[in-house]
Amino acid sequence: MNRNWIIGIVVAVGAIFVRSQMEADRDATGAIVDEGSVSAFQVRVGDCFDDGSSFEGDEVSSVAGVPCSSPHDNEVYAVFNVAEQSFPGEALAGIAHEGCLERFEGFVGNDYESSSLDIATMYPSQESWQQQNDREVVCAVYDLEEKKLSGTVKGTRL
């Protein structure tokens, strides 16, 4: 292999790594306009992101934010706080899913059972619940056939 090719590949891989570690840029409305990392604590309704979240242990620490105008894997459609006073343990996954399910049709415009979209949830760990008073659940949609989404799915009845 030519030495210049090797250098080019190393530079390209390095640029991709650096880019993935940079924060996403937002415009004045808060929409992501340039891809980059979005902290799990800063995800907003309307954010689009690709698979490939960053993890700290078993916890999602950030997602790969992209403009919704670009092909993407997921779109955040709801963010809400859990009402329980004490950490619900394993029941939290079900609480998060039910809360996301309740909010699905209002965003997509179609009921979940008839939709070509599925739900992904992010919810507090016991550690973030206790140490950071984290109660936030993030609801995102993705295509059941794992096709890239194009634009927002809001009101599309997909």
PDB file of C-alpha atoms in Angstrom:
ATOM      1  CA  MET A   1       0.000   0.000   0.000  1.00  0.00           C
ATOM      2  CA  ASN A   2       1.290   3.454  -0.869  1.00  0.00           C
ATOM      3  CA  ARG A   3       2.546   5.498   2.112  1.00  0.00           C
ATOM      4  CA  ASN A   4       0.397   8.492   1.062  1.00  0.00           C
ATOM      5  CA  TRP A   5      -2.725   6.300   1.183  1.00  0.00           C
ATOM      6  CA  ILE A   6      -1.866   5.163   4.692  1.00  0.00           C
ATOM      7  CA  ILE A   7      -1.343   8.763   5.843  1.00  0.00           C
ATOM      8  CA  GLY A   8      -4.610   9.775   4.174  1.00  0.00           C
ATOM      9  CA  ILE A   9      -6.526   6.985   5.907  1.00  0.00           C
ATOM     10  CA  VAL A  10      -5.007   7.858   9.296  1.00  0.00           C
ATOM     11  CA  VAL A  11      -5.916  11.548   8.837  1.00  0.00           C
ATOM     12  CA  ALA A  12      -9.468  10.676   7.750  1.00  0.00           C
ATOM     13  CA  VAL A  13     -10.011   8.344  10.705  1.00  0.00           C
ATOM     14  CA  GLY A  14      -8.581  10.978  13.061  1.00  0.00           C
ATOM     15  CA  ALA A  15     -10.873  13.654  11.605  1.00  0.00           C
ATOM     16  CA  ILE A  16     -13.903  11.405  12.043  1.00  0.00           C
ATOM     17  CA  PHE A  17     -12.925  10.688  15.655  1.00  0.00           C
ATOM     18  CA  VAL A  18     -12.380  14.385  16.457  1.00  0.00           C
ATOM     19  CA  ARG A  19     -15.659  15.333  14.757  1.00  0.00           C
ATOM     20  CA  SER A  20     -17.550  12.703  16.755  1.00  0.00           C
ATOM     21  CA  GLN A  21     -16.180  14.214  19.967  1.00  0.00           C
ATOM     22  CA  MET A  22     -17.268  17.765  19.063  1.00  0.00           C
ATOM     23  CA  GLU A  23     -20.561  19.182  20.237  1.00  0.00           C
ATOM     24  CA  ALA A  24     -23.365  19.651  17.731  1.00  0.00           C
ATOM     25  CA  ASP A  25     -24.071  23.240  16.703  1.00  0.00           C
ATOM     26  CA  ARG A  26     -27.554  24.671  17.216  1.00  0.00           C
ATOM     27  CA  ASP A  27     -29.208  27.699  15.608  1.00  0.00           C
ATOM     28  CA  ALA A  28     -31.118  30.434  17.464  1.00  0.00           C
ATOM     29  CA  THR A  29     -34.233  28.205  17.641  1.00  0.00           C
ATOM     30  CA  GLY A  30     -32.246  25.358  19.198  1.00  0.00           C
ATOM     31  CA  ALA A  31     -32.339  23.099  16.123  1.00  0.00           C
ATOM     32  CA  ILE A  32     -29.202  21.110  15.369  1.00  0.00           C
ATOM     33  CA  VAL A  33     -27.568  22.612  12.278  1.00  0.00           C
ATOM     34  CA  ASP A  34     -24.206  20.836  12.316  1.00  0.00           C
ATOM     35  CA  GLU A  35     -23.575  17.286  13.448  1.00  0.00           C
ATOM     36  CA  GLY A  36     -21.759  16.476  16.644  1.00  0.00           C
ATOM     37  CA  SER A  37     -22.193  15.094  20.113  1.00  0.00           C
ATOM     38  CA  VAL A  38     -25.262  16.008  22.190  1.00  0.00           C
ATOM     39  CA  SER A  39     -25.155  15.279  25.913  1.00  0.00           C
ATOM     40  CA  ALA A  40     -27.906  12.938  27.080  1.00  0.00           C
ATOM     41  CA  PHE A  41     -28.888  15.726  29.500  1.00  0.00           C
ATOM     42  CA  GLN A  42     -29.276  18.263  26.653  1.00  0.00           C
ATOM     43  CA  VAL A  43     -31.406  16.274  24.213  1.00  0.00           C
ATOM     44  CA  ARG A  44     -34.546  18.191  23.140  1.00  0.00           C
ATOM     45  CA  VAL A  45     -37.792  17.411  21.355  1.00  0.00           C
ATOM     46  CA  GLY A  46     -37.115  17.665  17.632  1.00  0.00           C
ATOM     47  CA  ASP A  47     -33.455  16.593  17.891  1.00  0.00           C
ATOM     48  CA  CYS A  48     -32.390  14.017  15.346  1.00  0.00           C
ATOM     49  CA  PHE A  49     -29.507  11.659  15.964  1.00  0.00           C
ATOM     50  CA  ASP A  50     -27.781   8.633  14.532  1.00  0.00           C
ATOM     51  CA  ASP A  51     -27.121   5.332  16.210  1.00  0.00           C
ATOM     52  CA  GLY A  52     -23.758   5.151  17.885  1.00  0.00           C
ATOM     53  CA  SER A  53     -24.398   6.762  21.247  1.00  0.00           C
ATOM     54  CA  SER A  54     -21.488   7.248  23.627  1.00  0.00           C
ATOM     55  CA  PHE A  55     -21.690   5.198  26.781  1.00  0.00           C
ATOM     56  CA  GLU A  56     -20.193   5.532  30.226  1.00  0.00           C
ATOM     57  CA  GLY A  57     -20.528   2.035  31.619  1.00  0.00           C
ATOM     58  CA  ASP A  58     -24.096   0.987  30.855  1.00  0.00           C
ATOM     59  CA  GLU A  59     -25.372   4.562  30.629  1.00  0.00           C
ATOM     60  CA  VAL A  60     -25.824   6.711  27.516  1.00  0.00           C
ATOM     61  CA  SER A  61     -23.712   9.820  27.976  1.00  0.00           C
ATOM     62  CA  SER A  62     -24.314  11.408  24.558  1.00  0.00           C
ATOM     63  CA  VAL A  63     -25.907  10.852  21.161  1.00  0.00           C
ATOM     64  CA  ALA A  64     -24.619  11.605  17.664  1.00  0.00           C
ATOM     65  CA  GLY A  65     -26.732  14.663  16.815  1.00  0.00           C
ATOM     66  CA  VAL A  66     -27.426  15.521  13.172  1.00  0.00           C
ATOM     67  CA  PRO A  67     -29.634  18.071  11.428  1.00  0.00           C
ATOM     68  CA  CYS A  68     -33.072  16.567  10.760  1.00  0.00           C
ATOM     69  CA  SER A  69     -32.692  17.650   7.134  1.00  0.00           C
ATOM     70  CA  SER A  70     -29.933  15.008   6.816  1.00  0.00           C
ATOM     71  CA  PRO A  71     -30.725  11.290   6.770  1.00  0.00           C
ATOM     72  CA  HIS A  72     -30.828  10.099  10.374  1.00  0.00           C
ATOM     73  CA  ASP A  73     -31.694   7.069  12.499  1.00  0.00           C
ATOM     74  CA  ASN A  74     -33.791   8.609  15.292  1.00  0.00           C
ATOM     75  CA  GLU A  75     -35.873  11.659  16.182  1.00  0.00           C
ATOM     76  CA  VAL A  76     -36.759  12.793  19.701  1.00  0.00           C
ATOM     77  CA  TYR A  77     -40.510  13.345  19.957  1.00  0.00           C
ATOM     78  CA  ALA A  78     -41.070  13.739  23.697  1.00  0.00           C
ATOM     79  CA  VAL A  79     -39.209  14.518  26.905  1.00  0.00           C
ATOM     80  CA  PHE A  80     -40.932  14.205  30.276  1.00  0.00           C
ATOM     81  CA  ASN A  81     -40.157  13.744  33.953  1.00  0.00           C
ATOM     82  CA  VAL A  82     -41.055  10.622  35.914  1.00  0.00           C
ATOM     83  CA  ALA A  83     -43.425  11.391  38.794  1.00  0.00           C
ATOM     84  CA  GLU A  84     -42.198   8.712  41.236  1.00  0.00           C
ATOM     85  CA  GLN A  85     -40.559  10.040  44.391  1.00  0.00           C
ATOM     86  CA  SER A  86     -38.162   7.138  44.890  1.00  0.00           C
ATOM     87  CA  PHE A  87     -36.201   5.230  42.253  1.00  0.00           C
ATOM     88  CA  PRO A  88     -38.587   2.610  40.788  1.00  0.00           C
ATOM     89  CA  GLY A  89     -35.843   0.140  39.892  1.00  0.00           C
ATOM     90  CA  GLU A  90     -36.486  -2.201  36.968  1.00  0.00           C
ATOM     91  CA  ALA A  91     -40.054  -0.867  36.689  1.00  0.00           C
ATOM     92  CA  LEU A  92     -38.602   2.368  35.284  1.00  0.00           C
ATOM     93  CA  ALA A  93     -38.180   0.807  31.826  1.00  0.00           C
ATOM     94  CA  GLY A  94     -41.920   0.068  31.692  1.00  0.00           C
ATOM     95  CA  ILE A  95     -42.857   3.482  33.082  1.00  0.00           C
ATOM     96  CA  ALA A  96     -40.677   5.151  30.443  1.00  0.00           C
ATOM     97  CA  HIS A  97     -42.096   3.047  27.609  1.00  0.00           C
ATOM     98  CA  GLU A  98     -45.712   3.663  28.661  1.00  0.00           C
ATOM     99  CA  GLY A  99     -45.101   7.413  28.918  1.00  0.00           C
ATOM    100  CA  CYS A 100     -43.521   7.434  25.460  1.00  0.00           C
ATOM    101  CA  LEU A 101     -46.361   5.343  24.059  1.00  0.00           C
ATOM    102  CA  GLU A 102     -48.914   7.862  25.410  1.00  0.00           C
ATOM    103  CA  ARG A 103     -47.126  10.683  23.560  1.00  0.00           C
ATOM    104  CA  PHE A 104     -46.474   8.832  20.280  1.00  0.00           C
ATOM    105  CA  GLU A 105     -49.698   9.497  18.340  1.00  0.00           C
ATOM    106  CA  GLY A 106     -49.752  13.178  19.276  1.00  0.00           C
ATOM    107  CA  PHE A 107     -46.391  13.666  17.552  1.00  0.00           C
ATOM    108  CA  VAL A 108     -46.470  11.190  14.659  1.00  0.00           C
ATOM    109  CA  GLY A 109     -50.191  11.551  13.906  1.00  0.00           C
ATOM    110  CA  ASN A 110     -50.754   7.791  13.770  1.00  0.00           C
ATOM    111  CA  ASP A 111     -51.324   5.219  16.484  1.00  0.00           C
ATOM    112  CA  TYR A 112     -48.332   3.112  17.468  1.00  0.00           C
ATOM    113  CA  GLU A 113     -49.828  -0.211  16.369  1.00  0.00           C
ATOM    114  CA  SER A 114     -50.407   1.055  12.796  1.00  0.00           C
ATOM    115  CA  SER A 115     -47.094   2.866  12.523  1.00  0.00           C
ATOM    116  CA  SER A 116     -43.937   1.887  10.655  1.00  0.00           C
ATOM    117  CA  LEU A 117     -41.976   3.486  13.493  1.00  0.00           C
ATOM    118  CA  ASP A 118     -40.826   2.078  16.803  1.00  0.00           C
ATOM    119  CA  ILE A 119     -39.946   3.691  20.124  1.00  0.00           C
ATOM    120  CA  ALA A 120     -36.544   4.014  21.770  1.00  0.00           C
ATOM    121  CA  THR A 121     -36.336   5.332  25.335  1.00  0.00           C
ATOM    122  CA  MET A 122     -33.590   6.820  27.466  1.00  0.00           C
ATOM    123  CA  TYR A 123     -34.286   7.103  31.186  1.00  0.00           C
ATOM    124  CA  PRO A 124     -32.399   7.780  34.429  1.00  0.00           C
ATOM    125  CA  SER A 125     -30.038   5.313  35.995  1.00  0.00           C
ATOM    126  CA  GLN A 126     -30.190   4.818  39.749  1.00  0.00           C
ATOM    127  CA  GLU A 127     -26.956   6.806  40.024  1.00  0.00           C
ATOM    128  CA  SER A 128     -28.202   9.824  38.019  1.00  0.00           C
ATOM    129  CA  TRP A 129     -31.550   9.652  39.861  1.00  0.00           C
ATOM    130  CA  GLN A 130     -29.872   9.846  43.263  1.00  0.00           C
ATOM    131  CA  GLN A 131     -26.848  12.032  42.530  1.00  0.00           C
ATOM    132  CA  GLN A 132     -28.218  14.443  39.929  1.00  0.00           C
ATOM    133  CA  ASN A 133     -31.940  14.369  40.707  1.00  0.00           C
ATOM    134  CA  ASP A 134     -32.438  13.098  37.136  1.00  0.00           C
ATOM    135  CA  ARG A 135     -36.072  12.231  36.397  1.00  0.00           C
ATOM    136  CA  GLU A 136     -36.087  12.839  32.638  1.00  0.00           C
ATOM    137  CA  VAL A 137     -37.236  10.315  30.049  1.00  0.00           C
ATOM    138  CA  VAL A 138     -36.380  10.885  26.387  1.00  0.00           C
ATOM    139  CA  CYS A 139     -38.614   9.310  23.728  1.00  0.00           C
ATOM    140  CA  ALA A 140     -37.332   8.819  20.187  1.00  0.00           C
ATOM    141  CA  VAL A 141     -38.714   7.124  17.087  1.00  0.00           C
ATOM    142  CA  TYR A 142     -36.897   5.064  14.495  1.00  0.00           C
ATOM    143  CA  ASP A 143     -37.913   3.092  11.400  1.00  0.00           C
ATOM    144  CA  LEU A 144     -38.852  -0.548  12.122  1.00  0.00           C
ATOM    145  CA  GLU A 145     -36.878  -1.652   9.047  1.00  0.00           C
ATOM    146  CA  GLU A 146     -33.930   0.467  10.208  1.00  0.00           C
ATOM    147  CA  LYS A 147     -34.158   2.747   7.171  1.00  0.00           C
ATOM    148  CA  LYS A 148     -32.860   6.286   7.584  1.00  0.00           C
ATOM    149  CA  LEU A 149     -35.494   8.915   8.331  1.00  0.00           C
ATOM    150  CA  SER A 150     -35.620  12.026   6.175  1.00  0.00           C
ATOM    151  CA  GLY A 151     -36.842  15.268   7.699  1.00  0.00           C
ATOM    152  CA  THR A 152     -39.084  15.282  10.743  1.00  0.00           C
ATOM    153  CA  VAL A 153     -41.670  12.554  11.300  1.00  0.00           C
ATOM    154  CA  LYS A 154     -43.922  15.020  13.128  1.00  0.00           C
ATOM    155  CA  GLY A 155     -47.436  14.713  11.711  1.00  0.00           C
ATOM    156  CA  THR A 156     -46.369  12.339   8.916  1.00  0.00           C
ATOM    157  CA  ARG A 157     -48.652   9.487  10.016  1.00  0.00           C
ATOM    158  CA  LEU A 158     -45.818   7.006   9.325  1.00  0.00           C
TER     159      LEU A 158
END
